[in-house]
Short mmCIF file of C-alpha atoms and ligand atoms in Angstrom, two decimals:
data_model
loop_
_atom_site.label_atom_id
_atom_site.label_comp_id
_atom_site.label_asym_id
_atom_site.label_seq_id
_atom_site.Cartn_x
_atom_site.Cartn_y
_atom_site.Cartn_z
CA MET A 705 -7.48 49.73 1.27
CA GLY A 706 -8.33 46.32 0.80
CA LEU A 707 -6.04 43.26 1.25
CA LEU A 708 -6.30 40.37 -1.24
CA SER A 709 -5.36 36.78 0.04
CA VAL A 710 -4.24 34.62 -2.91
CA ILE A 711 -4.45 31.09 -2.24
CA VAL A 712 -2.41 29.02 -4.00
CA PRO A 713 -2.25 24.71 -3.47
CA CYS A 714 0.98 23.41 -4.51
CA PHE A 715 1.63 19.67 -4.85
CA ASN A 716 5.49 18.69 -6.39
CA GLU A 717 5.35 21.88 -8.28
CA GLU A 718 8.75 23.08 -8.13
CA GLU A 719 8.88 24.18 -11.52
CA ASN A 720 5.77 26.37 -11.58
CA ILE A 721 6.42 28.65 -8.31
CA ASN A 722 8.24 31.07 -10.25
CA ASP A 723 6.08 31.48 -13.61
CA PHE A 724 3.40 31.57 -11.23
CA TYR A 725 4.11 34.39 -9.58
CA SER A 726 5.85 36.49 -12.52
CA GLU A 727 2.18 35.87 -14.20
CA LEU A 728 0.61 37.10 -10.88
CA MET A 729 2.85 40.06 -10.80
CA LYS A 730 1.46 41.03 -14.32
CA ASN A 731 -1.34 42.69 -12.48
CA ALA A 732 0.95 44.75 -9.92
CA SER A 733 -0.51 48.25 -11.55
CA PHE A 734 -3.93 46.72 -11.37
CA PHE A 735 -3.47 45.98 -7.70
CA GLU A 736 -1.78 49.43 -7.26
CA GLN A 737 -4.53 50.99 -9.12
CA GLU A 738 -7.65 49.29 -6.88
CA ASP A 739 -5.10 50.13 -3.47
CA LEU A 740 -5.34 46.55 -2.96
CA GLU A 741 -2.95 44.80 -0.72
CA LEU A 742 -1.52 41.66 -1.19
CA GLU A 743 -0.78 38.32 0.51
CA ILE A 744 -0.02 35.28 -1.35
CA TRP A 745 -0.29 32.07 0.54
CA PHE A 746 1.38 29.04 -0.93
CA ILE A 747 -0.16 25.83 0.54
CA ASP A 748 2.56 23.25 0.08
CA ASP A 749 0.60 19.92 0.34
CA GLY A 750 3.57 17.64 1.45
CA SER A 751 5.62 18.15 -1.84
CA LYS A 752 8.72 15.74 -2.35
CA ASP A 753 10.13 18.12 -4.35
CA GLY A 754 12.07 21.40 -4.38
CA THR A 755 8.73 23.18 -3.87
CA VAL A 756 9.05 24.27 0.06
CA SER A 757 12.68 25.87 -1.33
CA ALA A 758 11.48 27.56 -4.55
CA ILE A 759 8.66 29.50 -2.39
CA LYS A 760 11.22 29.99 0.31
CA LYS A 761 13.59 31.71 -2.07
CA LEU A 762 10.65 33.77 -3.51
CA LYS A 763 9.79 34.84 0.15
CA GLU A 764 13.57 36.44 0.29
CA LYS A 765 12.31 38.56 -3.16
CA ASP A 766 8.96 39.66 -1.85
CA GLN A 767 7.58 39.65 1.85
CA ARG A 768 3.76 39.29 0.97
CA VAL A 769 4.63 35.64 0.12
CA ARG A 770 3.56 33.30 3.09
CA MET A 771 3.95 29.54 3.22
CA LEU A 772 2.27 26.45 5.00
CA SER A 773 3.73 23.33 4.83
CA PHE A 774 1.62 19.94 5.34
CA SER A 775 3.51 17.24 7.26
CA ARG A 776 2.36 14.85 4.06
CA ASN A 777 0.06 15.03 1.06
CA PHE A 778 -3.24 15.61 2.29
CA GLY A 779 -5.02 16.57 -1.24
CA LYS A 780 -6.04 19.42 -2.92
CA GLU A 781 -9.09 19.89 -0.76
CA ALA A 782 -7.06 20.24 2.35
CA ALA A 783 -5.07 22.55 0.80
CA MET A 784 -7.52 25.11 0.02
CA PHE A 785 -9.19 24.59 3.36
CA ALA A 786 -6.13 25.21 4.96
CA GLY A 787 -5.64 28.45 3.06
CA LEU A 788 -8.83 29.79 3.69
CA GLU A 789 -8.25 29.33 7.48
CA LYS A 790 -4.80 31.37 7.20
CA ALA A 791 -5.85 33.98 4.61
CA LYS A 792 -6.87 37.53 6.38
CA GLY A 793 -7.92 39.27 3.33
CA ASP A 794 -10.87 41.22 2.55
CA TYR A 795 -11.15 39.41 -0.58
CA VAL A 796 -9.60 36.03 -1.12
CA VAL A 797 -8.97 33.87 -4.64
CA ILE A 798 -8.10 30.67 -4.85
CA MET A 799 -5.67 29.54 -7.78
CA ASP A 800 -3.71 26.66 -9.01
CA VAL A 801 -0.09 27.04 -9.58
CA ASP A 802 0.07 25.39 -13.02
CA LEU A 803 -1.54 28.60 -14.75
CA GLN A 804 -4.41 27.04 -15.90
CA ASP A 805 -6.20 29.35 -13.84
CA PRO A 806 -5.27 32.51 -15.66
CA PRO A 807 -4.27 35.39 -13.39
CA SER A 808 -5.26 37.95 -16.07
CA LEU A 809 -9.13 37.45 -15.17
CA LEU A 810 -8.18 38.79 -11.70
CA PRO A 811 -9.08 42.61 -12.76
CA GLN A 812 -12.59 41.30 -14.01
CA MET A 813 -13.15 39.20 -11.20
CA TYR A 814 -12.29 41.93 -8.76
CA SER A 815 -14.91 44.30 -10.92
CA HIS A 816 -17.87 42.17 -10.14
CA ILE A 817 -17.18 42.23 -6.74
CA LYS A 818 -17.13 45.60 -6.56
CA GLU A 819 -20.65 45.55 -8.55
CA GLY A 820 -21.85 43.73 -5.33
CA TYR A 821 -21.52 40.12 -6.31
CA ASP A 822 -20.69 37.68 -3.23
CA SER A 823 -18.25 35.42 -5.28
CA VAL A 824 -17.15 35.15 -8.99
CA ALA A 825 -16.21 31.87 -9.80
CA THR A 826 -15.05 30.14 -13.27
CA ARG A 827 -15.81 27.30 -15.55
CA ARG A 828 -14.29 26.14 -18.57
CA VAL A 829 -16.42 25.67 -21.42
CA THR A 830 -14.06 23.52 -23.38
CA ARG A 831 -12.58 20.36 -22.11
CA LYS A 832 -9.57 20.68 -24.76
CA GLY A 833 -6.58 18.89 -24.21
CA GLU A 834 -8.40 16.51 -21.98
CA PRO A 835 -8.70 12.38 -22.64
CA PRO A 836 -12.23 12.19 -24.05
CA ILE A 837 -12.99 9.40 -21.78
CA ARG A 838 -12.39 11.55 -19.01
CA SER A 839 -14.52 14.56 -20.26
CA PHE A 840 -17.29 11.57 -21.11
CA PHE A 841 -17.62 10.53 -17.47
CA ALA A 842 -17.19 14.17 -16.07
CA ARG A 843 -20.34 15.51 -18.01
CA CYS A 844 -22.53 12.12 -17.06
CA PHE A 845 -21.22 12.92 -13.53
CA TYR A 846 -22.51 16.91 -13.54
CA ARG A 847 -25.70 15.47 -15.48
CA LEU A 848 -26.30 13.09 -12.33
CA MET A 849 -25.77 15.36 -9.86
CA LYS A 850 -28.03 17.77 -11.33
CA HIS A 851 -30.75 15.45 -10.92
CA ILE A 852 -29.87 14.05 -7.48
CA SER A 853 -28.61 16.77 -5.78
CA LYS A 854 -30.50 19.99 -4.35
CA THR A 855 -26.97 21.71 -4.12
CA GLU A 856 -25.97 23.71 -7.54
CA ILE A 857 -23.00 22.22 -8.77
CA MET A 858 -21.97 23.60 -12.09
CA ASP A 859 -20.32 21.60 -14.97
CA GLY A 860 -17.06 22.47 -15.83
CA ALA A 861 -16.47 24.79 -12.66
CA ARG A 862 -12.78 25.29 -11.57
CA ASP A 863 -11.88 26.37 -7.92
CA TYR A 864 -10.80 29.18 -9.12
CA ARG A 865 -12.76 31.57 -7.30
CA MET A 866 -12.64 35.03 -5.79
CA MET A 867 -14.85 35.51 -2.48
CA THR A 868 -15.83 38.01 -0.08
CA ARG A 869 -14.81 37.71 3.66
CA GLN A 870 -18.36 37.08 4.41
CA MET A 871 -18.31 34.17 2.00
CA VAL A 872 -15.25 32.79 3.22
CA ASP A 873 -16.35 32.74 6.91
CA ALA A 874 -19.73 30.87 5.71
CA ILE A 875 -17.05 28.21 4.14
CA LEU A 876 -15.45 27.87 7.02
CA GLN A 877 -18.00 27.48 9.11
CA MET A 878 -18.40 23.73 7.48
CA GLN A 879 -15.66 21.94 9.35
CA GLU A 880 -16.68 18.83 7.48
CA TYR A 881 -13.57 15.74 6.70
CA ASN A 882 -14.89 14.72 3.57
CA ARG A 883 -14.85 17.99 1.51
CA PHE A 884 -16.17 18.24 -1.83
CA THR A 885 -15.65 22.32 -2.53
CA LYS A 886 -17.70 22.39 -5.69
CA GLY A 887 -20.62 21.28 -3.60
CA ILE A 888 -19.67 23.64 -0.57
CA TYR A 889 -19.75 26.62 -2.91
CA GLY A 890 -23.30 25.92 -4.02
CA TRP A 891 -24.65 25.00 -0.80
CA VAL A 892 -23.58 28.04 1.28
CA GLY A 893 -25.32 29.93 -1.80
CA PHE A 894 -24.66 34.11 -1.91
CA GLU A 895 -24.57 35.73 -5.25
CA THR A 896 -22.07 34.35 -7.95
CA LYS A 897 -21.11 35.51 -11.05
CA TRP A 898 -19.83 32.92 -13.28
CA LEU A 899 -17.26 33.79 -16.09
CA GLU A 900 -16.46 31.33 -18.79
CA TYR A 901 -13.04 30.70 -20.80
CA GLU A 902 -11.68 28.05 -22.84
CA ASN A 903 -9.27 25.36 -21.03
CA VAL A 904 -5.60 26.13 -20.76
CA GLU A 905 -3.33 23.79 -21.08
CA ARG A 906 -0.71 23.17 -17.93
CA THR A 907 2.69 24.86 -18.82
CA LYS A 908 4.73 22.52 -16.66
CA GLY A 909 4.85 19.40 -14.71
CA GLU A 910 2.21 16.44 -14.57
CA THR A 911 -1.65 16.89 -13.55
CA LYS A 912 -1.76 15.05 -10.12
CA TRP A 913 -5.24 13.51 -11.07
CA ASN A 914 -5.98 10.14 -13.11
CA PHE A 915 -9.10 8.57 -13.40
CA TRP A 916 -9.46 6.37 -10.51
CA LYS A 917 -8.70 9.72 -8.15
CA LEU A 918 -11.29 11.38 -10.25
CA LEU A 919 -13.97 8.24 -10.01
CA ILE A 920 -13.11 8.40 -6.34
CA TYR A 921 -13.52 11.94 -6.12
CA SER A 922 -16.84 11.84 -7.88
CA VAL A 923 -18.20 9.37 -5.20
CA GLU A 924 -16.92 11.88 -2.66
CA GLY A 925 -19.07 14.37 -4.47
CA ILE A 926 -22.30 12.26 -4.79
CA THR A 927 -22.56 10.83 -0.93
CA ALA A 928 -21.47 14.50 0.22
CA PHE A 929 -24.21 16.58 -1.54
CA SER A 930 -26.95 13.80 -2.16
CA THR A 931 -28.59 10.86 -0.34
CA ALA A 932 -30.74 9.63 -3.39
CA PRO A 933 -28.46 6.71 -3.70
CA LEU A 934 -30.09 5.42 -0.14
CA MET A 935 -33.47 6.51 -1.63
CA PHE A 936 -32.35 4.26 -4.63
CA ALA A 937 -31.31 1.30 -2.27
CA SER A 938 -34.55 1.28 -0.41
CA PHE A 939 -36.56 1.44 -3.86
CA MET A 940 -35.24 -1.37 -5.24
CA GLY A 941 -35.93 -3.24 -1.54
CA VAL A 942 -39.65 -2.30 -2.39
CA LEU A 943 -39.48 -3.16 -5.92
CA PHE A 944 -38.37 -6.48 -5.34
CA CYS A 945 -40.77 -7.57 -2.63
CA VAL A 946 -43.45 -6.37 -4.79
CA LEU A 947 -42.12 -8.87 -7.90
CA ALA A 948 -41.15 -11.51 -5.14
CA PHE A 949 -44.94 -11.23 -3.85
CA ALA A 950 -46.20 -11.64 -7.26
CA MET A 951 -44.30 -14.47 -8.01
CA ILE A 952 -45.43 -16.31 -5.04
CA ILE A 953 -49.08 -15.74 -6.03
CA PHE A 954 -48.28 -16.86 -9.67
CA THR A 955 -46.65 -19.80 -8.33
CA ILE A 956 -49.79 -20.94 -6.09
CA PHE A 957 -52.04 -20.27 -8.71
CA ARG A 958 -50.11 -22.26 -11.51
CA LYS A 959 -49.65 -25.27 -9.02
CA ILE A 960 -53.53 -25.24 -7.88
CA VAL A 961 -54.50 -24.93 -11.54
CA PHE A 962 -52.09 -26.77 -13.58
CA GLY A 963 -50.47 -29.07 -11.05
CA ASP A 964 -47.32 -28.19 -12.31
CA PRO A 965 -44.09 -30.26 -11.44
CA VAL A 966 -41.11 -28.85 -9.86
CA SER A 967 -39.33 -27.03 -12.56
CA GLY A 968 -37.47 -24.02 -13.38
CA TRP A 969 -33.88 -24.47 -12.05
CA PRO A 970 -32.57 -22.03 -14.84
CA SER A 971 -34.88 -19.23 -13.50
CA LEU A 972 -34.20 -19.68 -10.32
CA VAL A 973 -30.62 -19.10 -10.71
CA CYS A 974 -31.27 -16.07 -12.66
CA ILE A 975 -33.76 -14.82 -10.15
CA ILE A 976 -31.06 -15.40 -7.13
CA SER A 977 -28.15 -13.82 -9.14
CA LEU A 978 -30.06 -10.89 -9.90
CA VAL A 979 -31.22 -10.37 -6.60
CA SER A 980 -28.17 -11.04 -4.96
CA GLY A 981 -26.02 -8.59 -7.08
CA VAL A 982 -28.85 -5.92 -6.30
CA GLN A 983 -28.34 -6.82 -2.61
CA LEU A 984 -24.39 -6.22 -2.79
CA PHE A 985 -24.98 -3.05 -4.61
CA CYS A 986 -27.37 -1.74 -2.21
CA LEU A 987 -25.24 -2.88 0.66
CA GLY A 988 -22.38 -1.27 -1.08
CA ILE A 989 -24.49 2.17 -1.44
CA LEU A 990 -24.86 1.89 2.58
CA GLY A 991 -21.12 1.42 3.16
CA GLN A 992 -20.28 4.36 1.27
CA TYR A 993 -22.13 6.33 3.34
CA LEU A 994 -21.44 4.45 6.48
CA SER A 995 -17.64 4.90 5.77
CA LYS A 996 -18.21 8.63 5.34
CA THR A 997 -19.82 8.96 8.35
CA TYR A 998 -17.22 7.16 10.13
CA MET A 999 -14.27 9.41 8.99
CA GLU A 1000 -16.76 12.41 10.12
CA VAL A 1001 -17.41 11.01 13.26
CA LYS A 1002 -13.44 10.56 14.11
CA LYS A 1003 -12.93 14.44 14.17
CA ARG A 1004 -9.64 13.66 12.64
CA PRO A 1005 -7.69 17.40 11.58
CA ILE A 1006 -8.19 18.14 7.91
CA TYR A 1007 -4.60 18.67 7.76
CA LEU A 1008 -1.37 18.86 9.77
CA VAL A 1009 1.22 21.89 9.71
CA LYS A 1010 4.73 21.07 9.13
CA GLU A 1011 5.96 24.42 8.66
CA GLU A 1012 4.82 28.31 8.52
CA ILE A 1013 6.26 31.13 7.06
N1 LIG B 141 -2.84 20.05 -5.56
C1 LIG B 141 -2.44 19.79 -4.41
N2 LIG B 141 -2.73 18.74 -3.77
C2 LIG B 141 -2.88 17.46 -4.55
C3 LIG B 141 -3.23 17.36 -5.87
C4 LIG B 141 -2.64 18.71 -6.50
O1 LIG B 141 -2.26 20.68 -3.79
O2 LIG B 141 -2.91 16.41 -3.65
C5 LIG B 141 -2.72 21.54 -6.52
C6 LIG B 141 -1.75 21.43 -7.75
O3 LIG B 141 -0.49 21.75 -7.16
C7 LIG B 141 -2.41 22.32 -8.29
C8 LIG B 141 -3.79 22.11 -8.07
O4 LIG B 141 -3.85 21.54 -7.28
O5 LIG B 141 -1.96 23.48 -8.07
C9 LIG B 141 -4.21 21.42 -9.49
O6 LIG B 141 -3.60 20.04 -9.70
P1 LIG B 141 -4.09 19.88 -10.84
O7 LIG B 141 -3.40 20.58 -12.22
O8 LIG B 141 -2.91 18.62 -10.94
O9 LIG B 141 -5.29 19.50 -11.52
P2 LIG B 141 -5.76 19.54 -12.85
O10 LIG B 141 -5.63 20.95 -13.21
O11 LIG B 141 -5.37 18.58 -13.76
O12 LIG B 141 -7.42 19.28 -12.44
MG1 LIG B 142 -4.01 21.70 -13.34
#
């Protein structure tokens, strides 16, 4: 008999808890048939609505329900990490509570695990129902990451994934504070089977992400899994040194040959603003890495627990 841990991060999702549970339980005969025991970890990420009481009510109905409640909102990354720490299962699956990760895929995922894969991940092939501008930037992000990072980060990858105990233990060894799970999965390696499906829209409630949050999250991804921007900053430095050197030679040459009087105020202003722009940009890149390093060095806990059931 194997134990399957289901990890469900929840943030202000009171209306989704019950729907999720009943959808998951549609697989009950599958769990039975495969001799799979179940534990369902709801990770309440500091919800302000009735999420906690909805989970507690569910707990009365089903003893396999577990809950970890954070002292405040720490973000989905922290919730997933907490869930992985708590899960005891031989197999662990992470899924959203809003039913965008269809529980009906579980049997298929499990069958691939039985085939010998270490993890079965999902990616959506369409971005139906998403604002076009967001899809556009998401595509740009993945294309950029493909070029600047050695770690494989799949376009359209969801956090919906089933893993073996071995892979979960590997992920838990990565204790970094700035977590970008999509990169962490790629970094630890192991054999992953990708399942593709069409995007499913959220049933109830609202997405917790907006454009700015996603933009900041993408910077997290870049700084966590690539040092190419630092390389770029150094490259710009070298490039401008070479340009400046060429200009010095040119100016001296012009003075000697043509005896040019002082002129060229507009070009000077252009050059100064360009170069200071590039300088500030590179300083900003440096600042990003420094700030991430600062947060890592502080070794703050990734989450704080208020209640555990
Ligand atoms: N979530 C969370 N903490 C947060 C934001 C989201 O635990 O700070 C959970 C949320 O409850 C849901 C999952 O993460 O179960 C995905 O969130 P959402 O549906 O808002 O993201 P999207 O599907 O739009 O990417
Ligand atoms: Mg969602």
